[in-house]
Coordinates of N, CA, C and O in Angstrom, one line a residue:
M293 N 0.8 -1.2 0.0 CA 0.0 0.0 0.0 C 0.9 1.2 0.0 O 2.0 1.2 0.4
S294 N 0.3 2.3 -0.4 CA 1.1 3.6 -0.5 C 1.0 4.3 0.8 O 0.0 4.2 1.6
Q295 N 2.1 5.0 1.1 CA 2.1 5.8 2.4 C 1.3 7.1 2.2 O 1.3 7.7 1.1
A296 N 0.7 7.6 3.2 CA -0.1 8.8 3.1 C 0.9 10.0 3.1 O 1.9 10.0 3.8
R297 N 0.7 10.9 2.2 CA 1.6 12.1 2.1 C 1.2 13.1 3.1 O 0.0 13.2 3.5
P298 N 2.1 13.9 3.6 CA 1.7 14.9 4.6 C 0.8 15.9 3.9 O 0.9 16.2 2.7
F299 N 0.0 16.5 4.7 CA -1.0 17.5 4.2 C -0.3 18.8 3.8 O 0.5 19.3 4.6
D300 N -0.5 19.3 2.6 CA 0.1 20.5 2.1 C -1.0 21.6 2.1 O -2.1 21.5 1.4
P301 N -0.9 22.6 2.9 CA -1.9 23.6 3.1 C -2.1 24.4 1.8 O -3.2 25.1 1.6
H302 N -1.2 24.4 0.8 CA -1.4 25.1 -0.4 C -2.3 24.4 -1.4 O -2.7 25.0 -2.4
I303 N -2.5 23.1 -1.2 CA -3.4 22.4 -2.1 C -4.8 22.4 -1.6 O -5.1 22.0 -0.5
P304 N -5.7 23.0 -2.3 CA -7.1 23.1 -1.9 C -7.8 21.8 -1.8 O -7.5 20.9 -2.6
V305 N -8.7 21.6 -0.9 CA -9.4 20.4 -0.8 C -10.8 20.6 -1.5 O -11.1 21.8 -1.8
L306 N -11.5 19.6 -1.8 CA -12.7 19.6 -2.5 C -13.7 20.6 -1.9 O -14.4 21.4 -2.6
T307 N -13.8 20.6 -0.6 CA -14.8 21.5 0.0 C -14.4 22.9 -0.1 O -15.3 23.8 0.0
E308 N -13.1 23.2 -0.3 CA -12.7 24.6 -0.6 C -13.0 25.0 -2.0 O -13.2 26.2 -2.3
L309 N -13.0 24.0 -2.9 CA -13.2 24.4 -4.3 C -14.7 24.6 -4.6 O -15.0 25.4 -5.4
F310 N -15.6 23.9 -4.0 CA -17.0 24.0 -4.2 C -17.8 24.2 -2.9 O -17.6 23.4 -2.0
S311 N -18.5 25.3 -2.8 CA -19.3 25.5 -1.6 C -20.7 24.8 -1.7 O -21.0 24.3 -2.8
D312 N -21.4 24.8 -0.7 CA -22.8 24.2 -0.7 C -23.7 25.0 -1.6 O -24.7 24.5 -2.1
K313 N -23.4 26.2 -1.9 CA -24.2 27.1 -2.8 C -23.9 26.9 -4.2 O -24.5 27.5 -5.1
G314 N -22.9 26.0 -4.5 CA -22.5 25.8 -5.9 C -21.6 26.8 -6.5 O -21.3 26.8 -7.7
E315 N -21.0 27.6 -5.6 CA -20.1 28.7 -6.1 C -18.7 28.1 -6.0 O -18.4 27.3 -5.2
T316 N -17.8 28.7 -6.8 CA -16.4 28.3 -6.8 C -15.7 29.5 -6.3 O -15.9 30.7 -6.7
P317 N -14.8 29.4 -5.4 CA -14.0 30.5 -4.8 C -12.8 30.9 -5.8 O -11.7 30.7 -5.4
A318 N -13.1 31.3 -7.0 CA -12.1 31.7 -7.9 C -11.2 32.8 -7.4 O -10.0 32.9 -7.6
E319 N -11.9 33.7 -6.7 CA -11.1 34.9 -6.2 C -10.0 34.4 -5.2 O -8.9 34.9 -5.2
S320 N -10.4 33.5 -4.3 CA -9.4 33.0 -3.3 C -8.2 32.3 -4.0 O -7.1 32.4 -3.6
A321 N -8.5 31.6 -5.1 CA -7.5 30.9 -5.8 C -6.5 31.9 -6.5 O -5.3 31.7 -6.5
V322 N -7.1 32.9 -7.1 CA -6.3 33.9 -7.7 C -5.4 34.7 -6.7 O -4.3 35.0 -6.9
E323 N -6.0 34.9 -5.5 CA -5.3 35.6 -4.5 C -4.2 34.8 -3.9 O -3.1 35.3 -3.5
S324 N -4.3 33.5 -3.9 CA -3.3 32.6 -3.3 C -2.2 32.3 -4.3 O -1.1 31.8 -4.0
A325 N -2.4 32.7 -5.6 CA -1.4 32.4 -6.6 C 0.0 33.0 -6.4 O 1.0 32.4 -6.6
P326 N 0.0 34.3 -6.0 CA 1.3 34.9 -5.7 C 2.2 34.1 -4.7 O 3.4 34.1 -4.8
A327 N 1.5 33.5 -3.7 CA 2.3 32.8 -2.7 C 3.0 31.6 -3.3 O 4.0 31.2 -2.9
L328 N 2.4 31.0 -4.4 CA 3.0 29.9 -5.1 C 4.3 30.3 -5.8 O 5.2 29.5 -5.9
D329 N 4.3 31.5 -6.3 CA 5.5 32.0 -7.0 C 6.7 32.0 -6.1 O 7.9 31.9 -6.6
A330 N 6.5 32.2 -4.8 CA 7.7 32.3 -3.9 C 8.4 31.0 -3.7 O 9.6 31.0 -3.4
D331 N 7.7 29.9 -3.9 CA 8.2 28.6 -3.6 C 8.9 28.1 -4.9 O 8.2 27.9 -6.0
P332 N 10.1 27.7 -4.9 CA 10.8 27.3 -6.2 C 10.3 26.0 -6.7 O 10.2 25.8 -7.9
E333 N 9.8 25.1 -5.8 CA 9.2 23.8 -6.3 C 7.9 24.1 -7.1 O 7.7 23.5 -8.1
W334 N 7.1 25.0 -6.6 CA 5.9 25.3 -7.3 C 6.2 26.0 -8.6 O 5.5 25.8 -9.6
A335 N 7.2 26.9 -8.6 CA 7.6 27.5 -9.9 C 8.1 26.5 -10.9 O 7.8 26.6 -12.1
A336 N 8.9 25.5 -10.4 CA 9.3 24.5 -11.3 C 8.2 23.6 -11.8 O 8.1 23.3 -13.0
L337 N 7.2 23.3 -11.0 CA 6.0 22.6 -11.4 C 5.2 23.4 -12.4 O 4.8 22.8 -13.4
E338 N 5.0 24.7 -12.1 CA 4.3 25.5 -13.0 C 5.0 25.5 -14.4 O 4.3 25.4 -15.4
R339 N 6.3 25.7 -14.4 CA 7.1 25.7 -15.7 C 6.9 24.4 -16.4 O 6.7 24.4 -17.6
R340 N 7.0 23.2 -15.7 CA 6.9 21.9 -16.4 C 5.4 21.8 -16.9 O 5.3 21.3 -18.0
L341 N 4.4 22.2 -16.1 CA 3.1 22.1 -16.6 C 2.8 23.0 -17.8 O 2.2 22.5 -18.8
S342 N 3.4 24.2 -17.8 CA 3.3 25.1 -18.9 C 3.9 24.5 -20.2 O 3.3 24.5 -21.3
E343 N 5.1 23.9 -20.0 CA 5.8 23.3 -21.2 C 5.0 22.1 -21.7 O 4.8 22.0 -22.9
R344 N 4.4 21.3 -20.8 CA 3.6 20.1 -21.3 C 2.4 20.6 -22.0 O 2.0 20.1 -23.0
I345 N 1.7 21.6 -21.5 CA 0.5 22.1 -22.1 C 0.8 22.7 -23.5 O 0.1 22.5 -24.4
V346 N 1.9 23.5 -23.5 CA 2.3 24.1 -24.8 C 2.6 23.0 -25.8 O 2.2 23.1 -27.0
Q347 N 3.3 21.9 -25.4 CA 3.6 20.8 -26.3 C 2.3 20.1 -26.8 O 2.2 19.8 -28.0
Q348 N 1.3 19.9 -25.9 CA 0.1 19.3 -26.3 C -0.7 20.2 -27.3 O -1.2 19.8 -28.3
L349 N -0.7 21.5 -26.9 CA -1.4 22.4 -27.8 C -0.7 22.6 -29.2 O -1.4 22.7 -30.2
Q350 N 0.6 22.5 -29.2 CA 1.3 22.6 -30.4 C 1.0 21.5 -31.3 O 0.8 21.7 -32.5
G351 N 0.8 20.3 -30.8 CA 0.4 19.1 -31.6 C -1.0 19.4 -32.2 O -1.2 19.1 -33.4
S352 N -1.9 19.9 -31.4 CA -3.2 20.2 -31.9 C -3.2 21.3 -33.0 O -3.9 21.2 -34.0
V353 N -2.4 22.3 -32.7 CA -2.3 23.4 -33.6 C -1.7 22.9 -34.9 O -2.1 23.3 -36.0
D354 N -0.6 22.1 -34.9 CA 0.0 21.5 -36.1 C -1.1 20.7 -36.9 O -1.1 20.9 -38.1
I355 N -1.9 19.9 -36.2 CA -2.9 19.2 -37.0 C -3.9 20.1 -37.6 O -4.3 19.9 -38.8
M356 N -4.4 21.1 -36.9 CA -5.3 22.1 -37.4 C -4.7 22.8 -38.6 O -5.4 23.0 -39.6
L357 N -3.5 23.3 -38.5 CA -2.9 24.0 -39.5 C -2.7 23.2 -40.8 O -2.9 23.6 -41.9
E358 N -2.3 21.9 -40.6 CA -2.1 21.0 -41.7 C -3.5 20.8 -42.4 O -3.5 20.8 -43.6
Q359 N -4.5 20.6 -41.6 CA -5.8 20.4 -42.2 C -6.3 21.6 -43.0 O -6.8 21.5 -44.1
R360 N -6.2 22.8 -42.4 CA -6.6 24.0 -43.1 C -5.8 24.3 -44.3 O -6.3 24.7 -45.3
L361 N -4.5 24.0 -44.2 CA -3.6 24.2 -45.4 C -4.0 23.3 -46.5 O -4.0 23.7 -47.6
R362 N -4.3 22.0 -46.1 CA -4.7 21.0 -47.1 C -6.0 21.5 -47.8 O -6.1 21.4 -49.0
E363 N -6.9 21.9 -47.0 CA -8.2 22.4 -47.6 C -8.0 23.6 -48.5 O -8.6 23.7 -49.6
S364 N -7.2 24.5 -48.1 CA -6.9 25.7 -48.9 C -6.2 25.3 -50.2 O -6.5 25.8 -51.2
L365 N -5.2 24.5 -50.1 CA -4.5 24.0 -51.2 C -5.4 23.3 -52.2 O -5.3 23.4 -53.4
E366 N -6.3 22.4 -51.7 CA -7.2 21.7 -52.5 C -8.1 22.7 -53.3 O -8.3 22.5 -54.5
Q367 N -8.5 23.7 -52.6 CA -9.4 24.7 -53.3 C -8.6 25.5 -54.4 O -9.1 25.6 -55.5
V368 N -7.4 25.9 -54.0 CA -6.6 26.6 -55.0 C -6.2 25.7 -56.2 O -6.3 26.2 -57.3
L369 N -5.9 24.5 -55.9 CA -5.5 23.6 -57.0 C -6.7 23.3 -57.9 O -6.6 23.2 -59.1
R370 N -7.9 23.1 -57.3 CA -9.1 22.9 -58.1 C -9.4 24.1 -59.0 O -9.7 23.9 -60.2
Q371 N -9.2 25.3 -58.5 CA -9.4 26.5 -59.3 C -8.4 26.6 -60.4 O -8.7 26.9 -61.5
A372 N -7.1 26.3 -60.0 CA -6.0 26.3 -61.0 C -6.2 25.3 -62.1 O -6.1 25.6 -63.3
V373 N -6.6 24.1 -61.7 CA -6.9 23.0 -62.7 C -8.0 23.4 -63.6 O -8.0 23.2 -64.8
G374 N -9.1 24.0 -63.0 CA -10.2 24.4 -63.8 C -9.8 25.5 -64.8 O -10.3 25.5 -66.0
S375 N -9.0 26.5 -64.4 CA -8.6 27.6 -65.3 C -7.7 27.0 -66.4 O -7.9 27.4 -67.6
I376 N -6.8 26.1 -66.0 CA -5.9 25.5 -67.0 C -6.7 24.7 -68.0 O -6.5 24.8 -69.2
T377 N -7.7 23.9 -67.5 CA -8.5 23.1 -68.4 C -9.3 24.0 -69.4 O -9.3 23.7 -70.6
A378 N -9.9 25.1 -68.9 CA -10.6 26.0 -69.8 C -9.7 26.6 -70.8 O -10.1 26.7 -72.0
E379 N -8.5 27.0 -70.4 CA -7.6 27.6 -71.3 C -7.1 26.6 -72.4 O -7.0 26.9 -73.6
L380 N -6.9 25.4 -72.0 CA -6.5 24.3 -72.9 C -7.6 24.0 -73.9 O -7.4 23.8 -75.1
R381 N -8.8 24.0 -73.4 CA -10.0 23.8 -74.3 C -10.1 24.9 -75.4 O -10.3 24.6 -76.5
R382 N -9.9 26.1 -74.9 CA -10.0 27.3 -75.8 C -8.9 27.1 -76.9 O -9.1 27.3 -78.1
G383 N -7.7 26.9 -76.4 CA -6.6 26.7 -77.3 C -6.8 25.6 -78.3 O -6.5 25.7 -79.5
L384 N -7.2 24.5 -77.8 CA -7.5 23.3 -78.7 C -8.6 23.6 -79.7 O -8.4 23.3 -80.9
Q385 N -9.6 24.3 -79.2 CA -10.7 24.6 -80.1 C -10.2 25.6 -81.2 O -10.6 25.4 -82.4
E386 N -9.4 26.6 -80.9 CA -8.8 27.5 -81.9 C -8.0 26.7 -82.9 O -8.0 27.0 -84.1
S387 N -7.2 25.8 -82.4 CA -6.3 25.0 -83.3 C -7.1 24.2 -84.2 O -6.9 24.1 -85.4
V388 N -8.2 23.5 -83.7 CA -9.0 22.6 -84.5 C -9.7 23.5 -85.5 O -9.8 23.1 -86.7
D389 N -10.3 24.7 -85.1 CA -10.9 25.5 -86.1 C -10.0 26.0 -87.2 O -10.4 26.0 -88.4
G390 N -8.8 26.3 -86.8 CA -7.8 26.7 -87.9 C -7.4 25.6 -88.8 O -7.4 25.8 -90.0
I391 N -7.3 24.4 -88.3 CA -6.9 23.3 -89.1 C -8.1 22.9 -90.1 O -7.9 22.7 -91.3
V392 N -9.3 23.0 -89.5 CA -10.5 22.7 -90.4 C -10.6 23.8 -91.4 O -10.9 23.4 -92.6
A393 N -10.4 25.0 -91.1 CA -10.6 26.1 -92.1 C -9.6 25.9 -93.2 O -9.9 26.1 -94.4
R394 N -8.3 25.6 -92.8 CA -7.3 25.4 -93.9 C -7.6 24.2 -94.7 O -7.4 24.3 -96.0
A395 N -8.1 23.1 -94.1 CA -8.4 21.9 -94.9 C -9.5 22.2 -95.8 O -9.5 21.8 -97.0
V396 N -10.5 22.9 -95.4 CA -11.7 23.3 -96.3 C -11.2 24.2 -97.4 O -11.6 24.0 -98.6
A397 N -10.4 25.2 -97.1 CA -9.9 26.1 -98.1 C -9.0 25.3 -99.2 O -9.2 25.5 -100.4
Q398 N -8.2 24.4 -98.7 CA -7.4 23.6 -99.6 C -8.3 22.7 -100.5 O -8.0 22.6 -101.7
E399 N -9.3 22.1 -99.9 CA -10.1 21.2 -100.7 C -10.9 22.0 -101.7 O -11.1 21.6 -102.8
L400 N -11.4 23.2 -101.3 CA -12.2 24.0 -102.3 C -11.3 24.4 -103.4 O -11.6 24.5 -104.6
S401 N -10.0 24.8 -103.1 CA -9.1 25.2 -104.1 C -8.8 24.1 -105.1 O -8.7 24.3 -106.3
S402 N -8.6 22.9 -104.5 CA -8.3 21.7 -105.4 C -9.5 21.4 -106.3 O -9.4 21.0 -107.4
L403 N -10.8 21.6 -105.7 CA -12.0 21.3 -106.5 C -12.1 22.3 -107.6 O -12.5 22.0 -108.7
Q404 N -11.8 23.6 -107.3 CA -11.9 24.6 -108.3 C -10.9 24.4 -109.5 O -11.2 24.7 -110.6
Q405 N -9.7 23.9 -109.1 CA -8.7 23.6 -110.2 C -9.1 22.5 -111.1 O -8.7 22.4 -112.2
R406 N -9.8 21.5 -110.6 CA -10.2 20.3 -111.4 C -11.4 20.6 -112.3 O -11.5 20.0 -113.4
Q407 N -12.2 21.5 -111.9 CA -13.4 21.8 -112.8 C -13.1 22.9 -113.7 O -12.5 23.9 -113.3
P408 N -13.5 22.8 -115.0 CA -13.3 23.8 -115.9 C -14.3 25.0 -115.6 O -15.4 24.7 -115.1
P409 N -13.9 26.2 -115.9 CA -14.9 27.3 -115.7 C -16.1 27.2 -116.5 O -16.0 26.7 -117.6
P410 N -17.2 27.6 -116.1 CA -18.4 27.4 -116.9 C -18.6 28.3 -118.1 O -18.2 29.2 -118.5

């Protein structure tokens, strides 16, 4: 079994956190915070907790940024592909129109050369 730790008066107990009226003594917790800064052990604990929370948040932030970046890139790429596709279609249509016009002109020219004038 584990040994009981000595009571630390700086750690609030449940009855201090919640009153019978359902209120939380946030003011007293804020007022007692400066006393914690004077103790080097508490300062070290606060620093370690802050670092751990920042690391956890950084992982979440990285995931969110990656997801938003991916969504933004997908949208930009979709628009770019759409623009390029439309431009290629216009260019291809102009090329086909030019080729057909030249082929028709050549065919008409060759038909005119074969037939004698009326």
